[in-house]
Short mmCIF file of C-alpha atoms in Angstrom, two decimals:
data_model
loop_
_atom_site.label_atom_id
_atom_site.label_comp_id
_atom_site.label_asym_id
_atom_site.label_seq_id
_atom_site.Cartn_x
_atom_site.Cartn_y
_atom_site.Cartn_z
CA LYS A 1405 0.00 0.01 0.00
CA ASN A 1406 1.31 3.46 -0.88
CA GLU A 1407 2.12 5.57 2.14
CA VAL A 1408 0.72 8.72 0.48
CA GLU A 1409 -2.42 8.78 -1.62
CA GLN A 1410 -3.99 11.65 -3.50
CA SER A 1411 -7.35 12.32 -5.09
CA PRO A 1412 -8.36 13.04 -7.69
CA GLN A 1413 -5.64 11.77 -10.00
CA ASN A 1414 -6.70 14.23 -12.71
CA LEU A 1415 -8.80 17.34 -12.48
CA THR A 1416 -10.14 19.71 -15.11
CA ALA A 1417 -11.71 22.95 -13.99
CA GLN A 1418 -13.09 26.10 -15.56
CA GLU A 1419 -11.30 29.32 -14.85
CA GLY A 1420 -12.61 30.84 -11.65
CA GLU A 1421 -13.66 27.59 -10.01
CA PHE A 1422 -12.74 26.64 -6.46
CA ILE A 1423 -10.51 23.57 -6.47
CA THR A 1424 -9.76 21.01 -3.78
CA ILE A 1425 -7.09 18.33 -3.92
CA ASN A 1426 -6.98 15.75 -1.17
CA CYS A 1427 -4.13 13.83 0.37
CA SER A 1428 -4.18 10.97 2.88
CA TYR A 1429 -1.23 9.25 4.44
CA SER A 1430 -0.72 6.16 6.50
CA VAL A 1431 2.40 6.92 8.56
CA GLY A 1432 3.16 9.20 11.49
CA ILE A 1433 4.68 12.43 10.22
CA SER A 1434 6.41 15.53 11.45
CA ALA A 1435 5.55 17.56 8.34
CA LEU A 1436 3.51 17.48 5.16
CA HIS A 1437 4.52 19.30 2.01
CA TRP A 1438 2.47 20.52 -0.91
CA LEU A 1439 4.55 20.91 -4.05
CA GLN A 1440 3.84 22.12 -7.56
CA GLN A 1441 5.43 20.58 -10.62
CA HIS A 1442 5.19 22.54 -13.83
CA PRO A 1443 5.03 20.97 -17.30
CA GLY A 1444 8.74 21.66 -17.72
CA GLY A 1445 9.41 19.41 -14.76
CA GLY A 1446 10.60 21.85 -12.08
CA ILE A 1447 9.29 21.33 -8.54
CA VAL A 1448 8.40 24.23 -6.26
CA SER A 1449 7.50 24.01 -2.59
CA LEU A 1450 4.12 25.61 -1.89
CA PHE A 1451 3.57 24.77 1.78
CA MET A 1452 5.05 22.85 4.64
CA LEU A 1453 2.53 22.02 7.37
CA SER A 1454 2.65 20.30 10.70
CA SER A 1455 -0.76 21.41 11.94
CA GLY A 1456 -3.72 23.67 11.18
CA LYS A 1457 -3.91 25.81 8.09
CA LYS A 1458 -1.70 27.99 5.93
CA LYS A 1459 -2.64 30.52 3.24
CA HIS A 1460 -0.57 32.09 0.51
CA GLY A 1461 -2.40 34.19 -2.03
CA ARG A 1462 -5.14 32.07 -3.58
CA LEU A 1463 -3.77 28.84 -2.11
CA ILE A 1464 -4.88 27.38 1.19
CA ALA A 1465 -3.55 24.19 2.76
CA THR A 1466 -5.04 22.39 5.73
CA ILE A 1467 -4.03 19.34 7.68
CA ASN A 1468 -5.82 17.10 10.17
CA ILE A 1469 -3.17 15.11 11.99
CA GLN A 1470 -5.65 12.82 13.76
CA GLU A 1471 -7.29 11.84 10.48
CA LYS A 1472 -4.00 11.75 8.56
CA HIS A 1473 -5.51 13.96 5.89
CA SER A 1474 -4.62 17.21 4.15
CA SER A 1475 -6.28 19.33 1.52
CA LEU A 1476 -5.01 21.93 -0.89
CA HIS A 1477 -7.52 24.52 -2.04
CA ILE A 1478 -7.16 26.95 -4.92
CA THR A 1479 -9.62 29.85 -5.00
CA ALA A 1480 -10.49 31.64 -8.24
CA SER A 1481 -8.49 29.22 -10.33
CA HIS A 1482 -6.60 30.47 -13.35
CA PRO A 1483 -5.05 28.71 -16.37
CA ARG A 1484 -1.59 29.44 -14.97
CA ASP A 1485 -2.48 27.17 -12.03
CA SER A 1486 -2.34 24.22 -14.44
CA ALA A 1487 0.32 21.91 -13.09
CA VAL A 1488 0.78 18.70 -11.13
CA TYR A 1489 0.24 19.17 -7.41
CA ILE A 1490 2.09 16.75 -5.19
CA CYS A 1491 1.55 15.90 -1.55
CA ALA A 1492 4.62 14.61 0.28
CA VAL A 1493 5.33 13.69 3.88
CA GLN A 1494 8.30 13.53 6.22
CA LYS A 1495 8.38 11.16 9.18
CA THR A 1496 10.92 13.35 10.98
CA SER A 1497 12.35 16.78 10.23
CA TYR A 1498 15.52 15.37 8.69
CA ASP A 1499 14.00 12.38 6.97
CA LYS A 1500 13.52 11.93 3.26
CA VAL A 1501 10.33 13.23 1.75
CA ILE A 1502 7.91 10.51 0.59
CA PHE A 1503 6.01 11.67 -2.45
CA GLY A 1504 2.44 11.02 -3.41
CA PRO A 1505 1.45 10.24 -6.99
CA GLY A 1506 0.39 13.80 -7.78
CA THR A 1507 -2.82 15.37 -9.07
CA SER A 1508 -2.72 16.75 -12.58
CA LEU A 1509 -4.76 19.97 -12.75
CA SER A 1510 -5.88 21.67 -15.96
CA VAL A 1511 -7.69 24.98 -15.70
CA ILE A 1512 -9.50 25.91 -18.89
CA PRO A 1513 -10.14 29.56 -19.80
CA GLU B 724 15.02 33.72 -3.53
CA PRO B 725 18.13 31.49 -3.43
CA GLU B 726 18.23 28.63 -5.90
CA VAL B 727 19.52 25.11 -6.20
CA THR B 728 21.35 24.77 -9.50
CA GLN B 729 21.62 21.53 -11.46
CA THR B 730 23.75 20.78 -14.48
CA PRO B 731 23.42 19.64 -17.13
CA SER B 732 19.74 20.17 -17.85
CA HIS B 733 19.80 17.32 -20.34
CA GLN B 734 22.22 14.39 -20.66
CA VAL B 735 22.14 11.74 -23.33
CA THR B 736 24.41 8.74 -22.86
CA GLN B 737 24.98 5.29 -24.23
CA MET B 738 24.11 2.26 -22.12
CA GLY B 739 27.07 1.22 -20.05
CA GLN B 740 28.60 4.68 -19.85
CA GLU B 741 29.18 6.60 -16.65
CA VAL B 742 27.39 9.88 -16.00
CA ILE B 743 27.90 12.54 -13.37
CA LEU B 744 25.04 14.83 -12.45
CA ARG B 745 25.93 18.01 -10.63
CA CYS B 746 24.11 20.13 -8.09
CA VAL B 747 24.99 23.33 -6.30
CA PRO B 748 22.83 23.51 -3.17
CA ILE B 749 21.96 26.73 -1.39
CA SER B 750 25.08 27.78 0.48
CA ASN B 751 23.96 27.53 4.10
CA HIS B 752 21.93 24.36 3.68
CA LEU B 753 22.97 21.22 5.51
CA TYR B 754 20.67 18.51 4.16
CA PHE B 755 20.91 17.28 0.60
CA TYR B 756 18.80 14.84 -1.33
CA TRP B 757 18.68 13.19 -4.71
CA TYR B 758 15.38 12.08 -6.17
CA ARG B 759 14.41 10.73 -9.55
CA GLN B 760 11.21 10.64 -11.57
CA ILE B 761 10.73 8.15 -14.33
CA LEU B 762 8.39 9.48 -17.00
CA GLY B 763 4.78 9.15 -15.92
CA GLN B 764 5.65 7.96 -12.40
CA LYS B 765 5.93 9.59 -9.01
CA VAL B 766 9.07 11.09 -7.61
CA GLU B 767 11.26 8.52 -5.85
CA PHE B 768 13.85 9.04 -3.14
CA LEU B 769 17.38 7.95 -3.94
CA VAL B 770 19.69 9.19 -1.20
CA SER B 771 20.08 11.79 1.54
CA PHE B 772 23.35 13.35 2.63
CA TYR B 773 24.24 15.21 5.82
CA ASN B 774 27.51 16.26 7.35
CA ASN B 775 29.43 14.87 4.38
CA GLU B 776 27.97 11.43 4.80
CA ILE B 777 25.09 9.45 3.39
CA SER B 778 22.31 9.51 5.99
CA GLU B 779 19.85 7.28 4.17
CA LYS B 780 19.61 5.49 0.85
CA SER B 781 16.81 3.71 -0.90
CA GLU B 782 16.75 0.25 -2.42
CA ILE B 783 17.23 1.93 -5.81
CA PHE B 784 20.55 3.38 -4.68
CA ASP B 785 22.67 0.33 -5.27
CA ASP B 786 26.39 -0.03 -6.00
CA GLN B 787 25.84 1.56 -9.39
CA PHE B 788 25.25 4.93 -7.67
CA SER B 789 27.51 7.15 -5.59
CA VAL B 790 27.30 10.67 -4.18
CA GLU B 791 30.08 13.08 -3.31
CA ARG B 792 30.77 16.62 -2.24
CA PRO B 793 34.05 17.04 -4.10
CA ASP B 794 34.75 20.63 -3.05
CA GLY B 795 32.38 21.41 -0.19
CA SER B 796 29.87 23.22 -2.36
CA ASN B 797 29.09 21.02 -5.36
CA PHE B 798 27.14 17.85 -4.77
CA THR B 799 27.35 15.11 -7.41
CA LEU B 800 25.46 11.94 -8.25
CA LYS B 801 27.46 9.43 -10.24
CA ILE B 802 25.83 6.57 -12.09
CA ARG B 803 28.28 3.92 -13.22
CA SER B 804 27.48 1.73 -16.19
CA THR B 805 24.10 3.26 -16.99
CA LYS B 806 21.14 1.08 -17.91
CA LEU B 807 18.13 1.86 -20.04
CA GLU B 808 15.95 1.96 -16.92
CA ASP B 809 18.06 4.75 -15.46
CA SER B 810 16.42 7.13 -17.92
CA ALA B 811 14.58 9.63 -15.75
CA MET B 812 14.52 13.19 -14.46
CA TYR B 813 16.96 13.51 -11.55
CA PHE B 814 16.30 16.19 -8.97
CA CYS B 815 18.63 17.53 -6.35
CA ALA B 816 17.12 19.20 -3.28
CA SER B 817 18.46 20.89 -0.20
CA SER B 818 17.14 22.23 3.07
CA ALA B 819 18.58 24.31 5.87
CA THR B 820 17.20 22.52 8.89
CA GLY B 821 15.38 19.56 7.40
CA GLY B 822 12.30 21.72 6.77
CA LYS B 823 11.28 23.43 3.55
CA LEU B 824 12.86 21.82 0.54
CA PHE B 825 14.38 23.70 -2.36
CA PHE B 826 14.56 21.76 -5.59
CA GLY B 827 16.81 22.18 -8.56
CA SER B 828 15.25 22.26 -12.01
CA GLY B 829 16.37 18.70 -12.71
CA THR B 830 18.60 16.82 -15.14
CA GLN B 831 16.78 14.81 -17.79
CA LEU B 832 18.89 11.70 -18.36
CA SER B 833 18.30 9.63 -21.45
CA VAL B 834 20.13 6.31 -21.77
CA LEU B 835 20.20 4.90 -25.29
#
């Protein structure tokens, strides 16, 4: 069983829609990361969470440690948000990051 | 914002050849990682490096692979005797305290 699961696998949205991507994990963690991978392949860190909620611009990330679940929300989606969004976890602060399979998002004008 | 730099961006090699992938981490970072992503698959951990030593390696990181910090700033991944299945995007990442990760833009390795 994969330690990190994401849903949906693929998502197509109209510009302006509110988007939610879900992540569940099966191991104890010290931190959860949300990452963005652009079509060119580069990976950018969006959030690192250990509890609660974080917001940056139109992006919001939440985590429920008890339920081993996190969500990434995008408000007022835009075509430039089209990318693969990856959830990844760390068991300890210095440990390797374990990646989920990613959610491929396409936002259509 | 500081960047992790990887070179080359693309590498094409013949099966059986050795390749060296290079990374310049952010200067005050202490934790270094190599990951790879085979086309269409998720990112996989290869090896982590701390205090000039390997701290953890995956099952993928067998005797064919090695990592070094040849001059205290550069960080290299060497693949000896490349195989077709080594074709992938290889990412270097670093972090200051084991927290937020900064990724390089990757090296696309094609083994023919």
